[in-house]
Coordinates of C-alpha atoms and ligand atoms in Angstrom, one line a residue:
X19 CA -20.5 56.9 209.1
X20 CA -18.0 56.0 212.0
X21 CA -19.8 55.5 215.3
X22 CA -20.1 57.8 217.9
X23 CA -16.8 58.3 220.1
X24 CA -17.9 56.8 224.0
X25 CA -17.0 60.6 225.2
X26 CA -20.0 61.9 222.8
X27 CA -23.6 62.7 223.8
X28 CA -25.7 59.8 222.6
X29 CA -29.3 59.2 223.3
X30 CA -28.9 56.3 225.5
X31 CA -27.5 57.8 228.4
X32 CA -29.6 61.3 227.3
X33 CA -30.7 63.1 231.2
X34 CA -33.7 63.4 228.8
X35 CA -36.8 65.7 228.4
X36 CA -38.3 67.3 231.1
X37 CA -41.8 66.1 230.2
X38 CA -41.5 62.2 229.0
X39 CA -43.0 61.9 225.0
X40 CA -43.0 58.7 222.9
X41 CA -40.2 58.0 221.2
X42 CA -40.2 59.4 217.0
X43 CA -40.9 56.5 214.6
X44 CA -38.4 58.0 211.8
X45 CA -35.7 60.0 214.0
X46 CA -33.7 60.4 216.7
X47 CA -34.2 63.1 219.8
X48 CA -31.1 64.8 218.8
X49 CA -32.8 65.4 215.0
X50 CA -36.4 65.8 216.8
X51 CA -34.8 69.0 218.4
X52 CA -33.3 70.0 215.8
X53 CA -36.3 70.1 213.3
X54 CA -38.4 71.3 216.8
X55 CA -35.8 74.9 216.7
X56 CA -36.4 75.4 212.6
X57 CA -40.1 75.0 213.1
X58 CA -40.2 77.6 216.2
X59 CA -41.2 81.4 215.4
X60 CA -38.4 82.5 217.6
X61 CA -36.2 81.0 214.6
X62 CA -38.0 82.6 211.6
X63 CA -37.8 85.7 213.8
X64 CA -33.9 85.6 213.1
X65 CA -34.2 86.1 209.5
X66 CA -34.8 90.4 210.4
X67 CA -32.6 90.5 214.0
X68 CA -29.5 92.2 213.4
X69 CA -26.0 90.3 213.4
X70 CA -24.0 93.3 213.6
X71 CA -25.5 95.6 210.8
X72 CA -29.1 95.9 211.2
X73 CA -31.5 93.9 208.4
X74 CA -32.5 96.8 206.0
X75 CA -29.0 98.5 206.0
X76 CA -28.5 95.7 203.0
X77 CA -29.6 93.2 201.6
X78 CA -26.1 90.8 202.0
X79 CA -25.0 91.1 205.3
X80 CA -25.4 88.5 208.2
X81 CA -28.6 88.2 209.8
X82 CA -28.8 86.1 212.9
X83 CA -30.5 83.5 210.9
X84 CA -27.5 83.0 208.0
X85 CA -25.0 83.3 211.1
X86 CA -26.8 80.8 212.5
X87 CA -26.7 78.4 210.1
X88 CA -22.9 79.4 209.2
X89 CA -22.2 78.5 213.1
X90 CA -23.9 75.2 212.6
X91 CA -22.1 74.4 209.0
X92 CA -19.0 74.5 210.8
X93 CA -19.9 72.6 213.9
X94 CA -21.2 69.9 212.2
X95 CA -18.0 69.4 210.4
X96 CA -16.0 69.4 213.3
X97 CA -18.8 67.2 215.1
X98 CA -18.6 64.1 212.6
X99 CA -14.7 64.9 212.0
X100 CA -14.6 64.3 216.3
X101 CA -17.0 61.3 215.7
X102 CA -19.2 63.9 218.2
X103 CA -23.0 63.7 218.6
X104 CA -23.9 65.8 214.9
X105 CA -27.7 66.8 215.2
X106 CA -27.0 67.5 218.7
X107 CA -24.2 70.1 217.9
X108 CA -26.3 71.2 215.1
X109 CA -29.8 71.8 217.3
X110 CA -27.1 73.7 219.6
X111 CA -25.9 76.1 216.8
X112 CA -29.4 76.6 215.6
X113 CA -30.6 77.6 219.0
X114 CA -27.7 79.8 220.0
X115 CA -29.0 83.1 219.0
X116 CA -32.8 82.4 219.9
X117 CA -32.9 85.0 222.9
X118 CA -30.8 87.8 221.1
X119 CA -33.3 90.9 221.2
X120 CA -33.2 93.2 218.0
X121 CA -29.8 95.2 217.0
X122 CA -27.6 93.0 218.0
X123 CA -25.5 93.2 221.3
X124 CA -26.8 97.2 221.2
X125 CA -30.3 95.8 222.2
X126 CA -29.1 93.5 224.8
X127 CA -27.0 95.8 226.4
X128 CA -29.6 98.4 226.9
X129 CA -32.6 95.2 227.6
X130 CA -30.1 94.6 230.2
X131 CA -30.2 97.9 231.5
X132 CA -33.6 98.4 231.6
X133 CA -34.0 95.2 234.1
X134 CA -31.3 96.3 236.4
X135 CA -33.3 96.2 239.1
X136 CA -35.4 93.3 238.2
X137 CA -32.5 90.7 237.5
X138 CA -31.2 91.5 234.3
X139 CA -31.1 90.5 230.7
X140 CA -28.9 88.1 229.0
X141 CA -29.2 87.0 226.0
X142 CA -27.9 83.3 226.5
X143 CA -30.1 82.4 229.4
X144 CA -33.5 84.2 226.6
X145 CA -32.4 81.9 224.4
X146 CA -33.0 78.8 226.9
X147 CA -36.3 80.4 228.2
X148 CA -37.4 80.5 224.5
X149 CA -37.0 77.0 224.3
X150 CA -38.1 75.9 227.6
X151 CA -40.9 78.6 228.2
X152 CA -41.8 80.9 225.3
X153 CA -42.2 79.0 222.0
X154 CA -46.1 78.0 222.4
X155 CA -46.5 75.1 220.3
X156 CA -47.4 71.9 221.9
X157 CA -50.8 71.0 223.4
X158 CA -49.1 69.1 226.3
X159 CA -46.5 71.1 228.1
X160 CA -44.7 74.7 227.7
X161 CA -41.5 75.5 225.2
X162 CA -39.9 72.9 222.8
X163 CA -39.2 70.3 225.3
X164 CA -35.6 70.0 223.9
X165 CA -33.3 66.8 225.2
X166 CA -31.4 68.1 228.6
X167 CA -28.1 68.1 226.4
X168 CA -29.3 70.4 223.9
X169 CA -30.4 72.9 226.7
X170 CA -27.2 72.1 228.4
X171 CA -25.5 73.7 225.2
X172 CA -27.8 76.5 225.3
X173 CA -26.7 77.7 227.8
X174 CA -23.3 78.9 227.9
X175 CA -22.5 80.9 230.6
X176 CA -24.9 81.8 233.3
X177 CA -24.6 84.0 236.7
X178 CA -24.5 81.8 240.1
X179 CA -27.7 83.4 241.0
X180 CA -29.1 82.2 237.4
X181 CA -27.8 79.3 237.9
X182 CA -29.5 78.5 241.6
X183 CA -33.4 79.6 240.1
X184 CA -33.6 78.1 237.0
X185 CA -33.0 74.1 237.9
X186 CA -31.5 71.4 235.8
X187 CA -29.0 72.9 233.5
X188 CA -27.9 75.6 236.0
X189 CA -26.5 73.3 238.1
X190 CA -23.2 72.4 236.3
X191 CA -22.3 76.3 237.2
X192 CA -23.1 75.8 240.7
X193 CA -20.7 72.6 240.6
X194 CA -18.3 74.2 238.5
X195 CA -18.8 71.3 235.7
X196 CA -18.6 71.6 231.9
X197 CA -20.9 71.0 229.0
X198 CA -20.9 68.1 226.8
X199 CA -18.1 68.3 224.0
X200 CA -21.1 69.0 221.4
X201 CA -21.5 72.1 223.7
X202 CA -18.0 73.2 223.7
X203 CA -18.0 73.1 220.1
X204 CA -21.1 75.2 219.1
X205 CA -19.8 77.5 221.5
X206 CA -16.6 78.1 219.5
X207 CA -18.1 77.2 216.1
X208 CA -19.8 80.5 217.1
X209 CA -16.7 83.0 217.7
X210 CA -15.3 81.3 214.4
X211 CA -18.2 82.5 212.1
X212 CA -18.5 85.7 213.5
X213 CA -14.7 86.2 213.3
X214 CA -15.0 85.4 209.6
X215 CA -18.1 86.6 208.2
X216 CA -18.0 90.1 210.0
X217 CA -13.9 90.5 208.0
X218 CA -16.6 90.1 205.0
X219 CA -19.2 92.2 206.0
X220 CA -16.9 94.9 207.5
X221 CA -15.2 95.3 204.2
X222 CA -18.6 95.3 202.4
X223 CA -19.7 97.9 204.2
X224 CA -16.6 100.0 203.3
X225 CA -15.7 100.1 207.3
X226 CA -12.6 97.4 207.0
X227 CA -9.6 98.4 204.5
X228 CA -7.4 95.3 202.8
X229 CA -4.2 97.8 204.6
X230 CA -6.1 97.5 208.0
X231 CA -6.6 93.7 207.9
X232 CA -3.2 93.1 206.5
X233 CA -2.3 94.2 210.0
X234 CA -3.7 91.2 211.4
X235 CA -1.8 87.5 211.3
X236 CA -4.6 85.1 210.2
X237 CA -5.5 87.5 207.7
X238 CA -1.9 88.5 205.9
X239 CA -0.8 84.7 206.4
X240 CA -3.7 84.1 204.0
X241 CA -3.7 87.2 202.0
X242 CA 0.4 86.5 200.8
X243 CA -0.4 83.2 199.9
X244 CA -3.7 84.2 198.1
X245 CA -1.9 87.5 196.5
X246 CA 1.0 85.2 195.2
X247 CA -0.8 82.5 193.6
X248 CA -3.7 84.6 192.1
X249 CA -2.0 88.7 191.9
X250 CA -4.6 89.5 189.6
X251 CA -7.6 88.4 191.4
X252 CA -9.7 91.4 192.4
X253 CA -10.3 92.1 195.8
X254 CA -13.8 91.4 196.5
X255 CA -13.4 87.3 195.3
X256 CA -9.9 88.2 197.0
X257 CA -11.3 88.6 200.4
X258 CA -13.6 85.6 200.0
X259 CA -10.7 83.3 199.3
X260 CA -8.8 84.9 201.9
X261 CA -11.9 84.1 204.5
X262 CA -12.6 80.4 203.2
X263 CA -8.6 80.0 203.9
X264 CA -8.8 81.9 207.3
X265 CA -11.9 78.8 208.3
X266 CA -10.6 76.6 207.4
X267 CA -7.3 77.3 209.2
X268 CA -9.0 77.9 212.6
X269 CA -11.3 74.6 212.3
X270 CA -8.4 72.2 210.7
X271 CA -7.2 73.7 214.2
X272 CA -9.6 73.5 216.6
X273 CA -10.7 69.9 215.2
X274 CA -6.6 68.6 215.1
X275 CA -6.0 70.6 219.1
X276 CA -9.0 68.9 220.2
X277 CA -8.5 65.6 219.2
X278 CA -4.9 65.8 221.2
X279 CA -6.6 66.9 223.8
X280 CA -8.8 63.9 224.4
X281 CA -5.7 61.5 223.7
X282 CA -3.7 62.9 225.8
X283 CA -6.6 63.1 229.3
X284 CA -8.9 60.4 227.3
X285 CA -12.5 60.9 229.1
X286 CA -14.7 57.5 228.7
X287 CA -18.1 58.8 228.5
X288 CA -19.8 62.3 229.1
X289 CA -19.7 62.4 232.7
X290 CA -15.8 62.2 232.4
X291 CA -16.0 65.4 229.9
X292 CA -18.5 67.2 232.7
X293 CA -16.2 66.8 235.7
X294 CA -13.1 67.6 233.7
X295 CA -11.5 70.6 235.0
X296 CA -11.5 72.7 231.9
X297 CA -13.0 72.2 228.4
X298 CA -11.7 69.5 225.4
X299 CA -12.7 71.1 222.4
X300 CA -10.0 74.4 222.2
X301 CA -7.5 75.7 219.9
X302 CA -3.8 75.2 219.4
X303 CA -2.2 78.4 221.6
X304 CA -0.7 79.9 218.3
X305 CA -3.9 80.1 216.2
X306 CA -6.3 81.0 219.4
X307 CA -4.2 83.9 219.9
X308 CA -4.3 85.0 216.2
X309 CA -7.9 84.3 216.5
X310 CA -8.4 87.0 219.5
X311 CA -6.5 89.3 218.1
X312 CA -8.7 89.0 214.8
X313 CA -11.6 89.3 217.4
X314 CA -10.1 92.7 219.2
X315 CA -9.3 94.1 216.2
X316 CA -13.2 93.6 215.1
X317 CA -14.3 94.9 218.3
X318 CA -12.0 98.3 217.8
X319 CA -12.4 98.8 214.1
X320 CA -16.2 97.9 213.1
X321 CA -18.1 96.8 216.0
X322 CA -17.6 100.6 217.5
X323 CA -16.8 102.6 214.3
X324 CA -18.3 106.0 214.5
X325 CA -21.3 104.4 211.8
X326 CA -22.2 102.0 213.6
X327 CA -22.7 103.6 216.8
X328 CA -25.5 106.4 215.2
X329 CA -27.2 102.9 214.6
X330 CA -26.4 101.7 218.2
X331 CA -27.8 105.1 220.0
X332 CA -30.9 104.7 217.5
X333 CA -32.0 101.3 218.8
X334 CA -31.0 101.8 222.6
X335 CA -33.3 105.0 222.7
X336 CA -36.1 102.4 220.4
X337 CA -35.5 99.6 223.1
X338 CA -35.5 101.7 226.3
X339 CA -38.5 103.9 224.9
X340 CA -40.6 100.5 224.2
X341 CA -39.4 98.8 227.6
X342 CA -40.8 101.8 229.6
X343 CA -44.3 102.3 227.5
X344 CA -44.8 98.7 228.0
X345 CA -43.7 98.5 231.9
X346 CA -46.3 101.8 232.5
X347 CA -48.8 100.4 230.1
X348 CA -49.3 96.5 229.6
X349 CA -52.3 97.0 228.0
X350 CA -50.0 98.3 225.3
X351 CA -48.9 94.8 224.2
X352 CA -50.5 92.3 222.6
X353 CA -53.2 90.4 225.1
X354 CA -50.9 87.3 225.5
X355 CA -47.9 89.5 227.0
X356 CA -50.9 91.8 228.6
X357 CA -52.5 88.8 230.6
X358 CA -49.5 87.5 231.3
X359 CA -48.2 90.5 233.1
X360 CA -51.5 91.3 234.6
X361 CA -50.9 90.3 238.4
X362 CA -48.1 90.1 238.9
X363 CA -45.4 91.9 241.0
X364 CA -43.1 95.0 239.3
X365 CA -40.2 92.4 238.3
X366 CA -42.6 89.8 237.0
X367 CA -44.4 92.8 235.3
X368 CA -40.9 93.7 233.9
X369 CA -40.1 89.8 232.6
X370 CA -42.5 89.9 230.6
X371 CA -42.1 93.0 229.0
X372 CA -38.1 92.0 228.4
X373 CA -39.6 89.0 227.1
X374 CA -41.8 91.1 224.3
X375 CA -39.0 93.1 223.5
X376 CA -36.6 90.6 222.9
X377 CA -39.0 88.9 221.0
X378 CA -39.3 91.1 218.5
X379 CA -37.2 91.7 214.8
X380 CA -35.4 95.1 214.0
X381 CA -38.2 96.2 211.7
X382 CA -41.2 95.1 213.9
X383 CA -39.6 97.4 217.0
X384 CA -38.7 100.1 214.7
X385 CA -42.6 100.4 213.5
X386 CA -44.0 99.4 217.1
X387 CA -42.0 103.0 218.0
X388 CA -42.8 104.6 215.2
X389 CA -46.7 104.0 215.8
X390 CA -46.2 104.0 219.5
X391 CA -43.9 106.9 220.2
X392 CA -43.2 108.5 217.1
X393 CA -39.6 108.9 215.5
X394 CA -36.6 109.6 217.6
Ligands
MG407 MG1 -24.0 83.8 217.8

């Protein structure tokens, strides 16, 4: 394998982790957080969280645990193709989705409601308080104890009041700095798989029509050349074809824009990408425009299709209902969440309850509610 490029992460010059451990005989940090993210329950927990169709409406559609794994199948082969840090980007894409609450971006939106008052919910900044605070798994300190860098790519985006409480990795927002490059690419790798995989899913379910996507460039760039070479294929292995094509597309892309990009401003080391003014790893103009429309077009014709939102009003009334029998009722969880809430103030109270909540898969709220509340 080629060495690492001088503008990639590398443990060397690693800001480290916040409580020092013994180097690995066998591996290196990078892979140590890695494994440390599939061995954490908030990971097996993705297996029943919603992507975008919740777990038991089918047995074939994304769960954030395949989605996760599809965002870090294609970071990775951007990351070597870069000559970027790979089990670094790979930890990243594993993690990304480790805060999301149950049913999807319905679930964080109304989590986020429910804390209004007590500093909000997001999911990105969950997913870095999984790791750094939640997971209880080592005798000596709290969280995973993940490599700065790792957390860095965590966290994606964060409000400047986020930013100023929680330390370390907030403080590239404060500064207006970037991530690392292996950041920058888990980020995208992320809007790429969802991009793709929810075409397929959509069209599974029956809520996306060949005619409808046709409408879209990446899609009928792909589906005239596929139609053309194989007119009899039919159209379920037709839409896979036309997907693999559509990835491939997008990361040939993103991996050939990106590498102009750092020939053309040439950073020397990580701290060059940090204090750059704007991000390295982007695509061409062209294809990232085809790429958001692909992305508005999702957001109009499945995210918000009239099905979907019976499913969305379901779990906001499930998440609400839980949040407030929880915030009146501690004793209501179980005595981990129960002690930790006793004692402290309404917000902290409120934390931890968000915390629960989040925690928990689509089933496991559904039949908390069920026994709890009864059926809505
Ligand atoms: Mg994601």
């Amino acid at each position: 394998m080629l060495p690492l490029a001088p503008f990639a992460a590398n443990e060397a010059d690693s800001r480290g982790r916040r409580y020092a451990e013994p180097a690995a005989e066998y591996r290196g940090e990078y892979q140590r957080d890695r494994d440390r993210i599939i061995h954490s329950t908030a990971f097996r927990r993705l297996v029943y969280k919603t992507q975008v169709f919740v777990n038991h409406e089918g047995d074939l559609y994304r769960t954030r645990m395949t989605h996760s794994l599809e965002v870090a199948q294609i970071g990775r082969t951007a990351a070597v193709a870069l000559r970027l840090n790979e089990p670094l980007t790979e930890a990243i894409c594993l993690a990304h989705d480790l805060g999301h609450t149950p049913f999807g971006h319905a679930g964080q939106d109304e989590l986020n409601a429910c804390m209004r008052d007590f500093g909000g919910f997001e999911h990105n900044l969950q997913s870095l308080r999984v790791v750094d605070e939640l997971e209880a798994k080592y005798a000596e300190f709290p969280g995973l104890n993940l490599m700065f860098e790792t957390r860095e790519g965590i966290l994606k985006h964060c409000s400047m009041r986020n930013a100023r409480e929680i330390g370390d990795v907030g403080e590239r927002f404060l500064k207006r700095e970037q991530p690392g490059l292996e950041g920058q690419l888990a980020n995208i790798a992320d809007a790429i798989a969802y991009n793709n995989h929810d075409v397929d899913d959509g069209f599974r379910a029956g809520l996306l029509s060949l005619e409808q996507l046709r409408e879209q460039p990446l899609f009928a760039l792909q589906y005239d050349e596929v139609h053309r070479r194989y007119p009899e294929l039919e159209d379920r292995r037709l839409i896979y074809e036309i997907i693999r094509r559509m990835i491939n597309t997008v990361v040939t892309d993103l991996i050939d824009n990106t590498r102009r990009n750092l020939e053309r401003r040439k950073p020397q080391s990580i701290d060059d990408v940090r204090k750059a003014d704007g991000p390295f790893v982007a695509m061409s103009d062209d294809i990232y425009a085809q790429h958001v429309s692909l992305k508005r077009f999702l957001m109009r014709h499945l995210y918000s299709h009239e099905k979907k939102l019976e499913m969305t009003h379901r779990a906001q009334a499930i998440v609400r209902e839980l949040f407030e029998l929880y915030t009146s009722d501690i004793q209501k969880m179980p005595a981990e969440f129960a002690d930790r809430a006793a004692g402290n103030d309404q917000a902290g109270r409120a934390r931890v309850v968000a915390d629960y909540v989040a925690g928990m898969t689509d089933r496991y709220a559904i039949a908390e509610h069920e026994r709890l509340i009864g059926k809505t």
